[in-house]
Short mmCIF file of C-alpha atoms and ligand atoms in Angstrom, two decimals:
data_model
loop_
_atom_site.label_atom_id
_atom_site.label_comp_id
_atom_site.label_asym_id
_atom_site.label_seq_id
_atom_site.Cartn_x
_atom_site.Cartn_y
_atom_site.Cartn_z
CA MET L 1 -17.59 -24.65 9.28
CA LEU L 2 -16.15 -21.50 7.71
CA THR L 3 -17.55 -18.01 7.47
CA ASP L 4 -16.73 -15.05 5.22
CA TYR L 5 -17.87 -11.81 6.81
CA HIS L 6 -16.17 -9.21 4.67
CA TRP L 7 -17.51 -8.53 1.17
CA HIS L 8 -17.83 -5.27 -0.68
CA THR L 9 -20.29 -4.36 -3.40
CA ALA L 10 -20.14 -2.24 -6.55
CA ARG L 11 -21.69 0.60 -4.53
CA CYS L 12 -18.29 1.49 -3.02
CA GLY L 13 -16.92 2.44 -6.44
CA HIS L 14 -13.94 0.06 -6.39
CA ALA L 15 -15.56 -3.38 -6.28
CA ALA L 16 -17.18 -5.37 -9.07
CA GLY L 17 -19.86 -7.98 -9.59
CA ALA L 18 -23.48 -8.52 -8.62
CA MET L 19 -24.30 -9.38 -5.02
CA GLU L 20 -25.84 -12.65 -6.22
CA GLU L 21 -22.49 -13.62 -7.72
CA TYR L 22 -20.76 -13.30 -4.33
CA LEU L 23 -23.44 -15.56 -2.87
CA ALA L 24 -23.12 -18.07 -5.71
CA ARG L 25 -19.37 -18.24 -5.21
CA ALA L 26 -19.85 -18.76 -1.46
CA ALA L 27 -22.36 -21.55 -2.10
CA ALA L 28 -19.92 -23.22 -4.50
CA LEU L 29 -17.23 -23.10 -1.81
CA GLY L 30 -19.55 -24.41 0.90
CA LEU L 31 -19.38 -21.23 3.00
CA GLU L 32 -22.55 -21.34 5.08
CA GLU L 33 -22.39 -18.15 7.12
CA VAL L 34 -21.46 -15.07 5.12
CA GLY L 35 -21.97 -11.34 5.11
CA PHE L 36 -21.62 -8.19 3.09
CA ALA L 37 -19.68 -5.47 4.88
CA ASP L 38 -19.42 -2.67 2.38
CA HIS L 39 -17.74 0.65 3.18
CA LEU L 40 -19.95 3.03 5.14
CA PRO L 41 -20.21 6.49 3.50
CA GLN L 42 -17.28 8.75 4.43
CA TYR L 43 -19.21 10.43 7.25
CA PHE L 44 -16.01 11.99 8.62
CA LEU L 45 -15.36 14.12 5.52
CA PRO L 46 -17.33 17.10 4.25
CA PRO L 47 -19.44 16.02 1.23
CA ALA L 48 -17.20 17.82 -1.28
CA ARG L 49 -14.14 15.86 -0.14
CA ARG L 50 -15.72 12.43 -0.26
CA ASP L 51 -14.41 10.09 -2.91
CA PRO L 52 -17.08 8.06 -4.80
CA GLU L 53 -14.36 5.53 -5.61
CA LEU L 54 -13.75 4.78 -1.93
CA ALA L 55 -17.22 4.47 -0.40
CA MET L 56 -20.89 4.66 -1.31
CA PRO L 57 -22.62 8.05 -1.14
CA ASP L 58 -25.04 8.72 1.74
CA GLU L 59 -28.14 8.06 -0.31
CA GLU L 60 -26.94 4.55 -1.18
CA LEU L 61 -26.73 3.35 2.42
CA PRO L 62 -30.45 2.62 2.87
CA ARG L 63 -30.45 0.96 -0.55
CA TYR L 64 -27.50 -1.23 0.41
CA VAL L 65 -29.26 -2.31 3.61
CA ALA L 66 -32.50 -3.01 1.72
CA ALA L 67 -30.66 -5.05 -0.92
CA VAL L 68 -28.98 -7.28 1.69
CA ARG L 69 -32.23 -7.71 3.60
CA GLU L 70 -34.02 -8.75 0.45
CA LEU L 71 -31.36 -11.36 -0.29
CA GLN L 72 -31.68 -12.62 3.29
CA GLU L 73 -35.23 -13.71 2.56
CA THR L 74 -33.93 -16.62 0.51
CA ARG L 75 -30.49 -17.04 2.16
CA PRO L 76 -30.69 -17.86 5.86
CA GLY L 77 -26.89 -17.81 6.23
CA LEU L 78 -26.48 -14.23 4.98
CA ARG L 79 -25.75 -11.44 7.47
CA LEU L 80 -25.93 -7.67 7.16
CA GLY L 81 -22.58 -6.13 8.02
CA ILE L 82 -20.83 -2.82 7.40
CA GLU L 83 -17.19 -1.71 7.39
CA ALA L 84 -16.90 1.65 9.13
CA ASP L 85 -13.83 3.86 9.34
CA TYR L 86 -12.66 4.73 12.83
CA VAL L 87 -11.73 8.40 13.07
CA PRO L 88 -10.89 9.72 16.54
CA GLY L 89 -13.22 12.49 17.63
CA ARG L 90 -16.01 11.37 15.30
CA GLU L 91 -17.37 8.56 17.48
CA LYS L 92 -20.72 10.22 18.17
CA GLU L 93 -21.48 10.81 14.48
CA LEU L 94 -20.65 7.23 13.67
CA ALA L 95 -22.73 5.85 16.53
CA ASP L 96 -25.71 7.86 15.32
CA ILE L 97 -25.44 6.50 11.77
CA LEU L 98 -24.99 2.91 12.94
CA ALA L 99 -28.01 3.15 15.23
CA GLY L 100 -30.25 3.77 12.22
CA TYR L 101 -29.83 0.30 10.69
CA PRO L 102 -30.32 -3.31 11.81
CA PHE L 103 -26.73 -4.43 11.26
CA ASP L 104 -25.76 -7.92 12.34
CA TYR L 105 -22.18 -6.75 12.88
CA VAL L 106 -19.97 -3.70 12.41
CA ILE L 107 -16.36 -4.06 11.30
CA GLY L 108 -14.17 -1.19 12.45
CA SER L 109 -11.26 -0.13 10.26
CA VAL L 110 -8.33 2.19 10.54
CA HIS L 111 -7.48 3.41 7.03
CA HIS L 112 -6.11 6.86 7.98
CA ILE L 113 -3.33 8.27 10.10
CA ASP L 114 -4.36 11.89 10.55
CA ASP L 115 -5.36 12.86 7.00
CA TRP L 116 -3.13 10.33 5.27
CA GLU L 117 -4.91 7.39 3.71
CA PHE L 118 -2.01 5.04 4.24
CA ASP L 119 -3.53 2.00 2.48
CA HIS L 120 -4.14 3.79 -0.82
CA PRO L 121 -1.74 2.52 -3.53
CA ASP L 122 -1.22 6.06 -4.89
CA ARG L 123 -0.31 7.52 -1.49
CA GLN L 124 2.76 5.56 -0.49
CA ASP L 125 5.29 8.45 -0.42
CA PRO L 126 5.04 9.11 3.33
CA TYR L 127 6.34 5.61 4.07
CA GLY L 128 9.71 6.55 2.60
CA GLN L 129 9.78 9.82 4.53
CA SER L 130 8.88 8.51 7.97
CA ASP L 131 10.37 6.61 10.84
CA LEU L 132 8.57 3.30 10.27
CA LEU L 133 8.49 2.26 13.90
CA ASP L 134 6.93 5.60 14.80
CA LEU L 135 4.32 5.12 12.05
CA TYR L 136 3.55 1.64 13.29
CA ARG L 137 3.14 2.97 16.84
CA ARG L 138 0.69 5.60 15.66
CA TYR L 139 -1.20 3.05 13.60
CA PHE L 140 -1.53 0.47 16.39
CA ASP L 141 -2.55 3.18 18.84
CA LEU L 142 -5.47 4.01 16.51
CA VAL L 143 -6.38 0.32 16.27
CA ALA L 144 -6.43 0.10 20.08
CA ARG L 145 -8.58 3.22 20.27
CA SER L 146 -10.97 1.86 17.65
CA ALA L 147 -11.46 -1.23 19.83
CA ALA L 148 -11.91 0.85 22.98
CA SER L 149 -14.54 3.02 21.28
CA GLY L 150 -17.10 0.29 21.79
CA LEU L 151 -18.51 0.99 18.33
CA PHE L 152 -17.35 -2.20 16.67
CA ASP L 153 -17.81 -5.97 16.88
CA ILE L 154 -14.78 -6.88 14.78
CA ILE L 155 -11.51 -5.00 14.27
CA ALA L 156 -10.59 -5.27 10.58
CA HIS L 157 -7.22 -6.21 9.12
CA PRO L 158 -5.47 -5.18 12.36
CA ASP L 159 -1.99 -4.74 10.91
CA LEU L 160 -2.98 -3.11 7.62
CA ILE L 161 0.00 -0.75 7.97
CA LYS L 162 2.19 -3.57 6.54
CA LYS L 163 0.17 -3.64 3.28
CA PHE L 164 2.87 -2.24 0.96
CA GLY L 165 5.70 -4.10 2.65
CA PHE L 166 7.17 -1.19 4.62
CA ARG L 167 8.25 -2.81 7.87
CA PRO L 168 10.37 -1.46 10.71
CA ALA L 169 13.43 -3.51 11.61
CA ALA L 170 12.40 -3.57 15.28
CA ASP L 171 10.67 -6.44 17.04
CA LEU L 172 6.95 -5.64 17.15
CA THR L 173 5.97 -8.02 19.95
CA ASP L 174 5.39 -5.28 22.54
CA LEU L 175 3.20 -3.29 20.13
CA TYR L 176 1.26 -6.43 19.26
CA ARG L 177 0.80 -7.23 22.93
CA GLU L 178 -0.52 -3.77 23.83
CA THR L 179 -2.91 -3.82 20.90
CA ALA L 180 -4.12 -7.36 21.59
CA ARG L 181 -4.72 -6.31 25.20
CA ALA L 182 -6.89 -3.41 23.99
CA LEU L 183 -8.96 -5.83 21.89
CA ALA L 184 -9.31 -8.19 24.85
CA ARG L 185 -10.38 -5.41 27.20
CA ALA L 186 -12.96 -4.16 24.71
CA GLU L 187 -14.25 -7.71 24.09
CA VAL L 188 -14.08 -7.26 20.32
CA CYS L 189 -13.04 -9.81 17.71
CA VAL L 190 -9.81 -9.77 15.75
CA GLU L 191 -10.40 -10.15 12.04
CA VAL L 192 -8.34 -12.68 10.14
CA ASN L 193 -8.37 -11.10 6.68
CA THR L 194 -6.77 -12.87 3.73
CA ALA L 195 -6.49 -9.79 1.47
CA GLY L 196 -2.96 -9.06 2.67
CA LEU L 197 -1.66 -12.03 0.71
CA ALA L 198 -2.42 -10.20 -2.53
CA TYR L 199 -0.28 -7.15 -1.68
CA PRO L 200 3.46 -6.64 -1.13
CA ALA L 201 2.93 -7.59 2.53
CA ALA L 202 2.28 -11.11 1.14
CA GLU L 203 0.82 -12.11 4.49
CA ILE L 204 -2.59 -12.54 6.06
CA TYR L 205 -3.70 -9.70 8.37
CA PRO L 206 -2.76 -9.99 11.20
CA ALA L 207 0.73 -11.51 11.51
CA TYR L 208 0.91 -14.83 13.35
CA GLY L 209 2.62 -13.23 16.37
CA PHE L 210 -0.25 -10.79 16.80
CA LEU L 211 -2.92 -13.45 16.35
CA ALA L 212 -1.29 -15.81 18.84
CA LEU L 213 -1.25 -13.02 21.47
CA CYS L 214 -4.94 -12.35 20.76
CA ARG L 215 -5.70 -16.04 21.27
CA GLY L 216 -3.75 -16.10 24.52
CA MET L 217 -5.83 -13.18 25.82
CA GLY L 218 -9.14 -14.75 24.84
CA VAL L 219 -9.90 -12.44 21.89
CA PRO L 220 -12.39 -14.18 19.54
CA ALA L 221 -11.57 -14.34 15.83
CA ALA L 222 -13.74 -13.58 12.80
CA LEU L 223 -12.81 -14.49 9.24
CA GLY L 224 -13.07 -12.43 6.05
CA SER L 225 -11.72 -12.34 2.52
CA ASP L 226 -12.30 -8.60 1.99
CA ALA L 227 -13.63 -9.61 -1.44
CA HIS L 228 -14.02 -6.77 -3.91
CA ALA L 229 -15.06 -9.23 -6.66
CA PRO L 230 -16.99 -12.52 -6.56
CA ARG L 231 -13.92 -14.61 -7.39
CA GLN L 232 -12.22 -13.30 -4.22
CA VAL L 233 -14.86 -14.78 -1.91
CA GLY L 234 -13.18 -17.27 0.42
CA ARG L 235 -9.75 -16.60 -1.10
CA SER L 236 -6.80 -18.30 0.59
CA PHE L 237 -9.03 -19.68 3.35
CA GLY L 238 -6.92 -22.83 3.54
CA GLN L 239 -4.03 -20.65 4.67
CA ALA L 240 -6.29 -18.72 7.04
CA VAL L 241 -7.45 -21.92 8.74
CA GLY L 242 -3.83 -23.02 9.07
CA LEU L 243 -2.94 -19.72 10.73
CA LEU L 244 -5.97 -19.79 13.04
CA GLN L 245 -5.28 -23.34 14.15
CA LYS L 246 -1.59 -22.68 14.66
CA ALA L 247 -2.59 -19.80 16.94
CA GLY L 248 -4.92 -22.12 18.87
CA TYR L 249 -8.32 -21.12 17.52
CA ASP L 250 -10.93 -23.83 17.04
CA ARG L 251 -13.97 -21.60 16.50
CA LEU L 252 -15.04 -18.45 14.66
CA ALA L 253 -17.28 -15.66 15.86
CA VAL L 254 -20.64 -15.10 14.16
CA PHE L 255 -23.17 -12.35 14.76
CA ARG L 256 -26.88 -11.75 14.62
CA ARG L 257 -28.13 -8.25 15.40
CA ARG L 258 -24.80 -7.61 17.10
CA GLU L 259 -25.06 -10.61 19.43
CA ARG L 260 -22.01 -12.83 19.23
CA GLY L 261 -22.10 -16.60 18.82
CA TYR L 262 -19.56 -19.15 17.62
CA VAL L 263 -19.19 -21.91 15.06
CA ALA L 264 -16.56 -24.63 15.22
CA ILE L 265 -13.97 -24.33 12.46
ZN1 ZN T 1 -12.72 -1.50 -0.24
FE1 FE T 2 -10.65 -2.02 5.02
FE1 FE T 3 -12.89 -4.03 3.31
#
C-alpha cells in the first residue's frame, strides 16, 4: 500500500486546485492513506516580512485545519498534516503553535540558510558565489538540528540543497552518514519526496546513498509527492518505490495524532 503525506493547498499562495481534487486524484491512483501538509504561516518572520505567496497567513491556519477535518468525516484515510519551517532559535514559538492543533503529523523543513531562502528559484545567485561543500555542510547541519529539535515526525526533502543542480565535487557520504545518524537518534522519519525529479536536481529527495544509510540505521521512511496541484498527487511513485526497495525498505510510516504506525509497501 502506498501513502502520499505531502500536499499543499491554494492557501499557501503558490499551489492550485480544490482540496477535493487532490483527494479525487488520490482515489483514482489507489492511494489509501494520504494527508495535506500545507505550509505553516511564517511564524519566524515579523508580519510585514511574510510573503503571502510562500505560506498562508495566520488567520488561515484554523480554517485550513477545519477544512481538513471536515473532509476527514467522509474520508477515513485522510490525515491532517502540516509542513513547518525549522529555524534555529525559534523552537519554542513553533512548539506553541503546533500544540494548538490536532495534527496527525508534522513535517519539518529546512528552506533557509540564515536569511537566504535557498530553494527559491529567484534566489540562486549565492550558489555561484559560495563554496558548495561549505554550503552543503551548513545545510545538513540544519537538517540534523531540525531532527534533534524533537518538533517533527518527518524530516522533509532532506537534501533539498541539490534542487537547482549545484553539487560539490566532493564525496558526500560522511555528511550523509552524520545526518542519517541525527535522524536515527531523534527517531524521526526520513521523507522520500518525489518533487526533486521536476527540478534541475532531476532526482528524488534524498539521494540513494543517503536513504540507504538511513535504512541501515533503522530510520523509518515516509512518502510524499509535495503536490502543489492535483495532477502532482502520487507523481513518480513508481520510481520512489524502486528507490525505497533498493535501499531495503518494505514499509512506510503512517501517523495518527502523532503516533507512528506502518503499512507494508
Ligand atoms: Zn510549497
Ligand atoms: Fe518544503
Ligand atoms: Fe512542501
